[in-house]
Coordinates of C-alpha atoms and ligand atoms in Angstrom, one line a residue:
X1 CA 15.3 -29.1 -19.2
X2 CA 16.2 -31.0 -16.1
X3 CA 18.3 -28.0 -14.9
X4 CA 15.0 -25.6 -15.2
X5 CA 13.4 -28.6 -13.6
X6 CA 16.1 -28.4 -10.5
X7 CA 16.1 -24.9 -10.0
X8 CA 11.7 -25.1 -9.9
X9 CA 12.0 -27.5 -7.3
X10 CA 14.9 -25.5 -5.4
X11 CA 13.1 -22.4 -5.6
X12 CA 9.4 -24.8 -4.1
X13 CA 12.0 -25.9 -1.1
X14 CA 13.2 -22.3 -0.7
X15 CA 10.0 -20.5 -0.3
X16 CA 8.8 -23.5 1.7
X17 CA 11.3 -23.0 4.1
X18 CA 11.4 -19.2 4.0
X19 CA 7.6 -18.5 4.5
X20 CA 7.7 -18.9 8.4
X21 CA 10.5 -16.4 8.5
X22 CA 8.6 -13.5 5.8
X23 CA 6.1 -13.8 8.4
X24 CA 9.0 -11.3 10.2
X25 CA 9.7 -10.1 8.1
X26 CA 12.4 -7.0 6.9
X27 CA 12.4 -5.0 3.9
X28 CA 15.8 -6.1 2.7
X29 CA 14.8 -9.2 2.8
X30 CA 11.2 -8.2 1.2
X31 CA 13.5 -6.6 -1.8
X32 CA 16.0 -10.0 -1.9
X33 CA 12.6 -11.6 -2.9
X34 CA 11.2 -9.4 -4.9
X35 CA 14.3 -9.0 -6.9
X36 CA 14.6 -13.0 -7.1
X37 CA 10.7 -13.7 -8.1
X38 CA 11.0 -10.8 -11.2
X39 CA 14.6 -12.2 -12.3
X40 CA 14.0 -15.6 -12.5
X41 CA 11.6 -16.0 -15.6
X42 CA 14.5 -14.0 -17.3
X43 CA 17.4 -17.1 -15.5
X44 CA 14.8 -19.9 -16.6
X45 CA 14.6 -18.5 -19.9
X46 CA 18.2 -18.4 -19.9
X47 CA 18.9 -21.5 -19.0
X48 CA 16.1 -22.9 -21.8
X49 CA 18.3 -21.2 -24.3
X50 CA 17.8 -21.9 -28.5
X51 CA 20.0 -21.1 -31.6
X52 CA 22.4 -17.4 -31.0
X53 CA 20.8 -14.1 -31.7
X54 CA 21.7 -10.6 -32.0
X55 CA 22.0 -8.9 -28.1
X56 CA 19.3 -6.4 -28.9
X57 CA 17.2 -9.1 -29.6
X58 CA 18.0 -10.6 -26.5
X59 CA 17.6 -7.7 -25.0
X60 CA 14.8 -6.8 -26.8
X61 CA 13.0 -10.5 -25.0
X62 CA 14.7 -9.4 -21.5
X63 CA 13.1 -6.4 -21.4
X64 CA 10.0 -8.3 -22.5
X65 CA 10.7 -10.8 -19.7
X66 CA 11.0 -8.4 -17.1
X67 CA 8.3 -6.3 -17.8
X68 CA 5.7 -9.0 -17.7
X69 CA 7.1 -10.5 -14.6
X70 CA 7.3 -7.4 -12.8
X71 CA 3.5 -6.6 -13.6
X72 CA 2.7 -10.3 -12.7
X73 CA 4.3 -9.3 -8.9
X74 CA 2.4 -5.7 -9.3
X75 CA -0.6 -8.0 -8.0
X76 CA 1.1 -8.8 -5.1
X77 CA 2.2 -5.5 -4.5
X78 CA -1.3 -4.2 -4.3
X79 CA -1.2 -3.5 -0.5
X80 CA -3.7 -6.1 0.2
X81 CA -0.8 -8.7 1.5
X82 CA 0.1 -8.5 5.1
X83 CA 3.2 -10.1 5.0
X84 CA 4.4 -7.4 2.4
X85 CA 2.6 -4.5 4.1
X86 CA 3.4 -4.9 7.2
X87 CA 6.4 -5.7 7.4
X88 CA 7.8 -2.1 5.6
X89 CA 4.8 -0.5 5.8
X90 CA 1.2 0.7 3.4
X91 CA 3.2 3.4 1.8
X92 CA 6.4 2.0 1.1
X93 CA 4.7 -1.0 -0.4
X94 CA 2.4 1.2 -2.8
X95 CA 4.9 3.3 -3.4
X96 CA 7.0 0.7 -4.9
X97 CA 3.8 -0.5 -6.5
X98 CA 4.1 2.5 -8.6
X99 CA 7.5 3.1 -8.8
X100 CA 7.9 -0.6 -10.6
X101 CA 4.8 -0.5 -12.6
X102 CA 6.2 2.8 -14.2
X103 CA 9.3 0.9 -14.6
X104 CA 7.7 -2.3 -16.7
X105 CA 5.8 0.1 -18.6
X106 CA 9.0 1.4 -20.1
X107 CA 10.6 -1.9 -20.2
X108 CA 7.2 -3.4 -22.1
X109 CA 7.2 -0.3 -24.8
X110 CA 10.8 -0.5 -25.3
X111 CA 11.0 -3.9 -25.7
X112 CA 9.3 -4.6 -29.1
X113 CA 11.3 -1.8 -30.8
X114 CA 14.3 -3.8 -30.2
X115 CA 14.2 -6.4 -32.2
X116 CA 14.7 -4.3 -35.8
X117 CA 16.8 -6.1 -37.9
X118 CA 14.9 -9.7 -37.7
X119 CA 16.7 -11.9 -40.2
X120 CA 13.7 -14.6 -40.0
X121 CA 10.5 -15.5 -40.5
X122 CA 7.8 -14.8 -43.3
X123 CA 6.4 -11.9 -44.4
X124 CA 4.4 -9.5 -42.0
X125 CA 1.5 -7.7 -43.1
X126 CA 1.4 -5.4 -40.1
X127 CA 5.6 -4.6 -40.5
X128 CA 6.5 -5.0 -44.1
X129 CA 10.0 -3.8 -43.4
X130 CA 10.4 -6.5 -40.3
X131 CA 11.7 -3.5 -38.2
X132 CA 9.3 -4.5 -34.9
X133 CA 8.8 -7.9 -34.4
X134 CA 9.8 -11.4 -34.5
X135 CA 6.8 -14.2 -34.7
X136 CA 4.6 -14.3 -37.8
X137 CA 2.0 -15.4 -35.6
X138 CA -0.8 -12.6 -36.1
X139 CA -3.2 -13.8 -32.8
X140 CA 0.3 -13.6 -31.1
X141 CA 1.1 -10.5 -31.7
X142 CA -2.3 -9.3 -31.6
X143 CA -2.5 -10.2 -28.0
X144 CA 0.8 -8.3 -27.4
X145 CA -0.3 -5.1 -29.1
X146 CA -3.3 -5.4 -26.9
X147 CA -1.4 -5.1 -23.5
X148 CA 1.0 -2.6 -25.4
X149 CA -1.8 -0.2 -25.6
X150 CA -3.5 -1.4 -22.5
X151 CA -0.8 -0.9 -20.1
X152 CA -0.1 2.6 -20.6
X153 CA -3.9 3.6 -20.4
X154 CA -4.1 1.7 -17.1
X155 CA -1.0 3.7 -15.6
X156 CA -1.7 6.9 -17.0
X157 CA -5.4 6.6 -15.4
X158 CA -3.8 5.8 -12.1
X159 CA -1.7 8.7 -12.1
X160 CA -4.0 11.1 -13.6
X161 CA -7.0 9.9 -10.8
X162 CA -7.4 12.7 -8.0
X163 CA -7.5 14.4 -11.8
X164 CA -10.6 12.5 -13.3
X165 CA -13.7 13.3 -12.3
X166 CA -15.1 9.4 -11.4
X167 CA -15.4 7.5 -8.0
X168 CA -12.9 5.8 -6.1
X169 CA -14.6 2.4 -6.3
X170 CA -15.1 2.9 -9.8
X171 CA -11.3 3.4 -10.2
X172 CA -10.5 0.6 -8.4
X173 CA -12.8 -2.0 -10.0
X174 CA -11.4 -0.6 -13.6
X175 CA -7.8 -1.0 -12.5
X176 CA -8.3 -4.7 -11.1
X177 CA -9.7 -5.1 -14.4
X178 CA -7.7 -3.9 -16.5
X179 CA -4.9 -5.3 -14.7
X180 CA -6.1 -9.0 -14.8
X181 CA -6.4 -8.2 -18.5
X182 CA -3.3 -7.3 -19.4
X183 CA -2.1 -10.6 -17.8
X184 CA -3.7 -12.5 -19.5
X185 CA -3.1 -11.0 -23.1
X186 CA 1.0 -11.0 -21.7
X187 CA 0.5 -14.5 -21.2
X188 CA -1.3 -15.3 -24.7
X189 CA 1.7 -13.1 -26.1
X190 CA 4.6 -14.7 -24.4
X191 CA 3.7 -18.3 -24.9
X192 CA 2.2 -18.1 -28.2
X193 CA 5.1 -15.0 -29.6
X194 CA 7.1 -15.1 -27.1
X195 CA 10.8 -17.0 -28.5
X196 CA 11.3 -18.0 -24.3
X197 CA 7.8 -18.9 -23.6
X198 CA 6.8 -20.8 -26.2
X199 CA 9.0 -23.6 -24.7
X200 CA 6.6 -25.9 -22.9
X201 CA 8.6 -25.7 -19.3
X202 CA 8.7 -21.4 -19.8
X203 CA 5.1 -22.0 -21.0
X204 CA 3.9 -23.9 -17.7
X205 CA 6.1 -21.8 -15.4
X206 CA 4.2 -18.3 -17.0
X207 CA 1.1 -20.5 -16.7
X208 CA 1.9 -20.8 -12.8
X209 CA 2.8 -17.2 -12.2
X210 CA -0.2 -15.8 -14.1
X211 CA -2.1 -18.3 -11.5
X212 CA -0.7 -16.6 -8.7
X213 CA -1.4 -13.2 -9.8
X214 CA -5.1 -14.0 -10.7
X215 CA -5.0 -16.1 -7.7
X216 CA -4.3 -12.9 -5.2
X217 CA -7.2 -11.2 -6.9
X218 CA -9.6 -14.1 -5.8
X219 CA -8.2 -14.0 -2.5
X220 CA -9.2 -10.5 -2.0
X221 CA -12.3 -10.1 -3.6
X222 CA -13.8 -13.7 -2.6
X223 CA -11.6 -15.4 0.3
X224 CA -11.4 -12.4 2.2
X225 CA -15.3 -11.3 1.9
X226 CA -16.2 -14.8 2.7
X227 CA -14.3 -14.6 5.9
X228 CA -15.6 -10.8 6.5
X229 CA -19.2 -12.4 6.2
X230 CA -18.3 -15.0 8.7
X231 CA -17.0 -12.5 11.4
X232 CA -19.4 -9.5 11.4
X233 CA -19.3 -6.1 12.9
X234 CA -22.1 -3.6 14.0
X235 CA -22.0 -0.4 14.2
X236 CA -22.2 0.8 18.6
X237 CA -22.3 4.4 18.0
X238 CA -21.3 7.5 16.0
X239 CA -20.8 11.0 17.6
X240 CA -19.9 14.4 16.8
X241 CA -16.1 15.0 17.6
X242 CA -15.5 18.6 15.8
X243 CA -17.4 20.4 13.1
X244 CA -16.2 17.8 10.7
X245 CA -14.8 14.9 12.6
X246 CA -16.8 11.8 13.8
X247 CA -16.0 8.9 16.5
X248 CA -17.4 5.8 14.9
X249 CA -17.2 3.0 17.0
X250 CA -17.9 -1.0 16.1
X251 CA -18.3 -4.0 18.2
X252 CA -17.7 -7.8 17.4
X253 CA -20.8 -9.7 16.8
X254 CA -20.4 -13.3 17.9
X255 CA -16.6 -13.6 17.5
X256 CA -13.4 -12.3 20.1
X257 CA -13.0 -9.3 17.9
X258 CA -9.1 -8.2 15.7
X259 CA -5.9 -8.9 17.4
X260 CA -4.4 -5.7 16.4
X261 CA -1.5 -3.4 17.3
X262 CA -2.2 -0.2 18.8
X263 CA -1.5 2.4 15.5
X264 CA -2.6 -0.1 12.6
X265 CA -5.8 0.3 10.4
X266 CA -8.4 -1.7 9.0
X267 CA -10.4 -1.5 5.5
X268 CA -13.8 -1.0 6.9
X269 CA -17.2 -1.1 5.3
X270 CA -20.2 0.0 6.8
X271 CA -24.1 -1.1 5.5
X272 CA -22.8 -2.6 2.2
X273 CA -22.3 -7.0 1.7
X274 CA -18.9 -8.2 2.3
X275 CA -18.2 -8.4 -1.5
X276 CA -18.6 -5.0 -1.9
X277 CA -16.1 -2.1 -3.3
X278 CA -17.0 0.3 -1.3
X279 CA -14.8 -0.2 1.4
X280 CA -12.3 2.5 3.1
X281 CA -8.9 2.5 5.1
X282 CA -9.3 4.1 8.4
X283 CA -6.5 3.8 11.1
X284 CA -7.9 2.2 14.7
X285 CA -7.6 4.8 17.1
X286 CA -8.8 2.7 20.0
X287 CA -6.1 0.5 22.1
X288 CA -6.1 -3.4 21.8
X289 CA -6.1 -2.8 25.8
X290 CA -9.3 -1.3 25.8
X291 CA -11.5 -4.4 24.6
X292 CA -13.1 -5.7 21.8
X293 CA -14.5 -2.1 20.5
X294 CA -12.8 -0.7 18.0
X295 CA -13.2 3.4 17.6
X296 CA -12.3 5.4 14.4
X297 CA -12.1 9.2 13.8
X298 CA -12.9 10.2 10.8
X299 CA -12.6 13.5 8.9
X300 CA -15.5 14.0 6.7
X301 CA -14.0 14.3 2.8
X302 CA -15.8 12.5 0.3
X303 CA -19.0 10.6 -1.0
X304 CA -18.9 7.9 2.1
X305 CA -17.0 10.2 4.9
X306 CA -19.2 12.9 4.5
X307 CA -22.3 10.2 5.1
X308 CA -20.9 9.3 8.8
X309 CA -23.0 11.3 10.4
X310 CA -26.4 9.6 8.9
X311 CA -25.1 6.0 10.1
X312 CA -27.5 4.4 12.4
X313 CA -25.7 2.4 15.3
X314 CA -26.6 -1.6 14.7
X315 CA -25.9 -1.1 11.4
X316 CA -23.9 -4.1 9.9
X317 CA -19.9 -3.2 9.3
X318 CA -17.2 -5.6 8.1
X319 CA -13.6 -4.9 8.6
X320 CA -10.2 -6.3 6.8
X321 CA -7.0 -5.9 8.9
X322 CA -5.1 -5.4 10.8
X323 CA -3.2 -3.8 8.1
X324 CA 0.0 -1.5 8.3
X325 CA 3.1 -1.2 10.8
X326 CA 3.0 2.4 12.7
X327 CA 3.7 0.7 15.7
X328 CA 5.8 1.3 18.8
X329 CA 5.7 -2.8 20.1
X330 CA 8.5 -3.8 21.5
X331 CA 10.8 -1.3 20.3
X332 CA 13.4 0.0 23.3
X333 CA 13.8 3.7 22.6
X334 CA 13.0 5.4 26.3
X335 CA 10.8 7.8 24.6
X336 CA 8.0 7.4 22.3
X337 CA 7.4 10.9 20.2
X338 CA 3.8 11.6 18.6
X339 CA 3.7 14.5 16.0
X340 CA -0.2 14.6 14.5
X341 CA -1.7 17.0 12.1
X342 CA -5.8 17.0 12.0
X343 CA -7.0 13.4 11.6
X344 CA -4.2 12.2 11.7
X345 CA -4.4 12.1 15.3
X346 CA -6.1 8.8 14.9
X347 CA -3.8 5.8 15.1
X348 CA -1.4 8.0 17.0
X349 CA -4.2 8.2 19.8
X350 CA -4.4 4.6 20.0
X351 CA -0.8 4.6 20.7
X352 CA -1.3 6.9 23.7
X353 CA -3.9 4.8 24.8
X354 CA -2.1 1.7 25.0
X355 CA 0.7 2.8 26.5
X356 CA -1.5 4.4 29.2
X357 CA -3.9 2.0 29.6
X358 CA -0.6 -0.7 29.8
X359 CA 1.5 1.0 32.1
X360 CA 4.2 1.5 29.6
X361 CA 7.3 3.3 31.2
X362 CA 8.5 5.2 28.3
X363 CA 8.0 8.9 27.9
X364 CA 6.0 10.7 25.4
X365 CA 5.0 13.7 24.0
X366 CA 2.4 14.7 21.4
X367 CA 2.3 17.4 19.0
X368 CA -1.2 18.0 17.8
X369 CA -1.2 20.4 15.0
X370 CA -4.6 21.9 13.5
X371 CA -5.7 25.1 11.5
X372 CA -8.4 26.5 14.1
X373 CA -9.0 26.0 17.6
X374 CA -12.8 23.8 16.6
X375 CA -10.7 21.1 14.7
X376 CA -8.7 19.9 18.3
X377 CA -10.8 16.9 19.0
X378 CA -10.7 14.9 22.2
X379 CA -9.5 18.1 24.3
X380 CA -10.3 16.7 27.6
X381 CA -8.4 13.3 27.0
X382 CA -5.3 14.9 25.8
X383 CA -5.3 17.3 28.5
X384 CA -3.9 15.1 30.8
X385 CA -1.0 14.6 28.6
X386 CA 2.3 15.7 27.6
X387 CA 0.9 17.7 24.6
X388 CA 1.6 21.1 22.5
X389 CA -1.4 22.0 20.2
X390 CA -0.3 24.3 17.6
X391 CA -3.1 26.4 15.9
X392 CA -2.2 28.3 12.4
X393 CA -5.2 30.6 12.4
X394 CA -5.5 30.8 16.2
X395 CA -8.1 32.7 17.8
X396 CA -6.3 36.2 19.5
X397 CA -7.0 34.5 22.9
X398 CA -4.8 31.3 22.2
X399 CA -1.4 31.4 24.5
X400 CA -0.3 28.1 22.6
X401 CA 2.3 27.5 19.4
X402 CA 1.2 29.0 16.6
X403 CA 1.9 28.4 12.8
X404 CA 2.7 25.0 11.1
X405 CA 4.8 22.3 12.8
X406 CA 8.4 22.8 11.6
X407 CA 11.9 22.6 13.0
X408 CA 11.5 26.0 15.5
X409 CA 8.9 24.0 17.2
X410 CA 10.3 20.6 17.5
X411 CA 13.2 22.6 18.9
X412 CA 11.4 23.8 21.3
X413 CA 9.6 20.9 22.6
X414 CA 12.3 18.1 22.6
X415 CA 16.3 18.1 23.7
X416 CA 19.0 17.1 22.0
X417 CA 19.4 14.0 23.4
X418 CA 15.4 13.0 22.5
X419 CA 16.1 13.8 19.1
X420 CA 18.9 11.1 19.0
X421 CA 16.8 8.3 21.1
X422 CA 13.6 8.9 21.0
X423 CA 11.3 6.7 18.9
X424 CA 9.8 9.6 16.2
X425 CA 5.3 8.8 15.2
X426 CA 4.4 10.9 12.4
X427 CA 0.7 11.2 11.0
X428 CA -0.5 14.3 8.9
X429 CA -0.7 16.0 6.1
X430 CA 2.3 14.8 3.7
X431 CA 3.7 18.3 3.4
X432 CA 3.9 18.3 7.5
X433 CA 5.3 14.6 7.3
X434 CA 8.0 15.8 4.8
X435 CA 9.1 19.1 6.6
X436 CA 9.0 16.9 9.9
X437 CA 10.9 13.9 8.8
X438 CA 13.7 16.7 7.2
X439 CA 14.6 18.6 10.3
X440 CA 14.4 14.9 12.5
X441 CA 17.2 13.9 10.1
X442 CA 18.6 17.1 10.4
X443 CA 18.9 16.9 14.0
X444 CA 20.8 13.5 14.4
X445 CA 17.5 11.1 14.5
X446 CA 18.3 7.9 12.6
X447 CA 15.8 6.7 9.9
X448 CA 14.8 3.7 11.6
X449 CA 13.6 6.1 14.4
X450 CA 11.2 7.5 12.5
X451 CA 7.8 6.5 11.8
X452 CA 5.0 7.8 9.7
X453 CA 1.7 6.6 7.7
X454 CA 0.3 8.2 5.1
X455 CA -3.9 8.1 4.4
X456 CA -2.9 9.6 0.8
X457 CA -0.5 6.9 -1.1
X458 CA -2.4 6.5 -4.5
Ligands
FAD1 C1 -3.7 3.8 5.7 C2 -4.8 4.9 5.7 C3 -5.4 5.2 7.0 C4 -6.3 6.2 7.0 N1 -6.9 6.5 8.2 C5 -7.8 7.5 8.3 C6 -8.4 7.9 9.5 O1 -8.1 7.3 10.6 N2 -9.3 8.8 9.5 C7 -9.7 9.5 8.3 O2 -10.6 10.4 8.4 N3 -9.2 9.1 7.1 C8 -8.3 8.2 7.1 N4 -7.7 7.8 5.9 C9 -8.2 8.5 4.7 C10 -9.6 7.8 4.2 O3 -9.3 6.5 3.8 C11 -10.2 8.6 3.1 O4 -10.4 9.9 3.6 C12 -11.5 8.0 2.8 O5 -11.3 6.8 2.2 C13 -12.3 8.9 1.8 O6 -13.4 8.2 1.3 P1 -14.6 9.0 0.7 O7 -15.5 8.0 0.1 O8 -15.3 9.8 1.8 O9 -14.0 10.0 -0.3 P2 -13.7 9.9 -1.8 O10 -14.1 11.2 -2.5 O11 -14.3 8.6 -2.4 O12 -12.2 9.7 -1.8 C14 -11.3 10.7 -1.5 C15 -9.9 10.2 -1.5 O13 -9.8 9.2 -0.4 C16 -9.0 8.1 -0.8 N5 -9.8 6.9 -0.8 C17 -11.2 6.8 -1.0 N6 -11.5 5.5 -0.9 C18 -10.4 4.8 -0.7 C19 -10.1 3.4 -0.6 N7 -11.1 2.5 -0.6 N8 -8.8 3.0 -0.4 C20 -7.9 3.9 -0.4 N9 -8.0 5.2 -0.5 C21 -9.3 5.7 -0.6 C22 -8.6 8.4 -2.2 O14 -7.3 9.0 -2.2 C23 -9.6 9.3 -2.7 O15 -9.2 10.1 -3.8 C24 -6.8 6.8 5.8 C25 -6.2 6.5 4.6 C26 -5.2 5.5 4.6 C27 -4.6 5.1 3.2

């Protein structure tokens, strides 16, 4: 007991002492954490100890263990944190939000299989031949089965979505639901069934991690409305950019605007209350050097993109940001490289920008792929640039690259040497990104020299 007390206080110091540094965080030192927060219900539990059992039964409350810790951090994981997603970036963080929530599903269905065998406890309605479980308590057990059959539904819906037929919002407020209750019927089960957590200290600490889940929830959907409604946007202007493209710029109303890097993106919501869902990720393509304004282009795609167009300038907007880490800040390569596929032109642009409107000294070159010659937007800006358009259904007039950006063409527009030094910007279509981000490798370019964001990662 005072061990477990020990190690609670140690870990209180550590993370006092480490937050100021996660701030700056790097992504092996975002995994070190990670790795450390899941594992140490499991070391507590450990530590706690009780009379010997079989290992599968052990292992059969690891797993257990594990799984609800790991779904416990899956909150955290959820994008919405800056310090996790920018420091590695949007994608990588939801990535690894689905990569681990696969990961405690398996653990979490495993688990009560493993403890066949059970030498005690009275008889079990439910299991007459004791081959599943452990604790006579029925509500205990009841609560488990409940997340059991809960958590595959929720990940199976989450990797069947662009499959179900239902809105995005509507996904996302069933998911946050059903997320919150699964930890909550995981904590019912592990303190009430749980061999570990029915120990008061292991019962408190769950108590205190569940807190901290449910606790990020509140932040995002009250905290961080509450401060939306405080600092307000409006709505300056929408325009036209190609048959299905639109600039939508907004402007601060009564506050100094977002400090921002030139690249990042914002959740914005346009004409609904701060506390609403309906609320999309769209990269800034204006520079922090330009002013307070931020511009957007958006690609018209579904129920709210394709309503762009109808937005009345004044129109109340709210924005959460600046999320996401495409940025080229302070990094020394002497060349900056910008490959863009349609819209995804956007934060990429407000990279150019900046290091125009700065006066940066390092060289760069943009890439802007499209399909036909009506989807290049902002013609006249880029033309005073460095740039290669590449068309693959060009019109029998076009003199420019043709076909999809692959490793002919990056041949042909950087040197050896660039491929080596040059900083590498990637935004696109994922297939282009994964071509790209292949022959770059190919080439010589190191991995940390390569950028990219994704606006599909879910
Ligand atoms: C980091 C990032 C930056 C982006 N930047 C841009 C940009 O600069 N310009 C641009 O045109 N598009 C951008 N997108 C894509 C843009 O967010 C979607 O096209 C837009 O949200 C579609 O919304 P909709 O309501 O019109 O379509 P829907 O039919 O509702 O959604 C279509 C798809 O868009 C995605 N989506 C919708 N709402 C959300 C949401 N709230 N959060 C996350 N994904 C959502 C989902 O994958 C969904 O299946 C970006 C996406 C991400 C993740």
């Amino acid at each position: 007991m005072t061990i477990v007390k020990h190690i609670l206080y140690a870990q209180v110091v550590c993370v006092a002492n480490v937050l100021p540094w996660v701030l700056e965080m790097k992504p092996l030192l975002l995994i070190i954490i990670y790795l450390g927060a899941v594992t140490l219900p499991l070391v507590l539990s450990a530590l706690v100890g009780g009379p010997p059992r079989e290992w599968h039964q052990e292992l059969a409350s690891g797993l257990g263990i594990l799984a609800f810790s790991m779904i416990l951090m899956e909150f955290i994981l959820s994008g919405r944190f800056k310090v996790i997603s920018n420091g590695v970036g949007m994608d990588v963080t939801m990535r690894f939000h689905q990569i681990m929530a696969r990961t405690a599903l398996v653990f979490a269905l495993v688990h009560p299989f493993l403890y066949q065998g059970t030498p005690s406890g009275g008889p079990r309605p439910w299991d007459p031949t004791r081959q599943l479980t452990l604790s006579t308590d029925v509500s205990a057990l009841l609560s488990g089965i409940g997340a059991f059959l809960l958590l595959p539904t929720l990940v199976l819906l989450a990797i069947g979505r662009t499959q179900l037929d239902y809105k995005y919002e509507t996904w996302r407020l069933m998911h946050g639901v059903g997320a919150l209750l699964i930890a909550l019927l995981l904590l019912h089960h592990t303190a009430y069934g749980g061999r570990y957590g029915s120990e008061p200290v292991m019962t408190w600490f769950w108590l205190a991690m569940t807190g901290v889940a449910v606790g990020s929830l509140l932040m995002v959907y009250l905290l961080v409305p509450l401060r939306q409604r405080a600092h307000p946007w409006r709505v300056a202007s929408v325009s036209h950019l190609t048959p299905r493209q639109w600039e939508l710029i907004v402007e601060p109303e009564g506050h100094r605007g977002l400090d921002y890097k030139a690249g990042q993106f914002v959740w914005l919501n346009v004409g609904h209350t701060p506390f609403s869902m309906k609320e999309n990720p769209f990269s800034i393509s204006s520079a922090p050097a330009t002013g307070p304004k931020l511009s957007f282009m958006i690609k018209e795609l579904g129920d709210f993109t394709r309503t762009i167009g109808q937005i009345k300038a004044g129109t109340a907007a709210y924005l959460d940001g600046p999320y996401g880490n495409l940025s080229v800040d302070g990094r020394t390569e002497p060349g900056v490289a910008l490959i863009a596929g349609g819209v995804g032109l956007s934060p990429l642009l407000g990279i150019l920008r900046q290091m125009r409107l700065t006066d940066d000294p390092r060289k760069v070159k943009l890439i802007y792929g499209n399909r036909v010659i009506d989807q290049i937007a902002y013609r006249d800006e880029l033309d005073e640039e460095d740039v290669v358009y590449v068309l693959s259904e060009p019109p029998e007039t076009w003199r420019g690259e043709t076909g999809f950006i692959d490793g002919g063409l990056i041949d042909r527009v950087f040197s050896e040497e660039e491929f080596r030094e040059w900083v590498f910007v990637m935004c696109g279509p994922a297939i282009m990104m994964d071509v790209v981000e292949d022959q770059l490798v190919k080439r010589g370019t190191p991995g940390h020299r390569i950028l990219s964001e994704r606006f599909q990662y879910d």
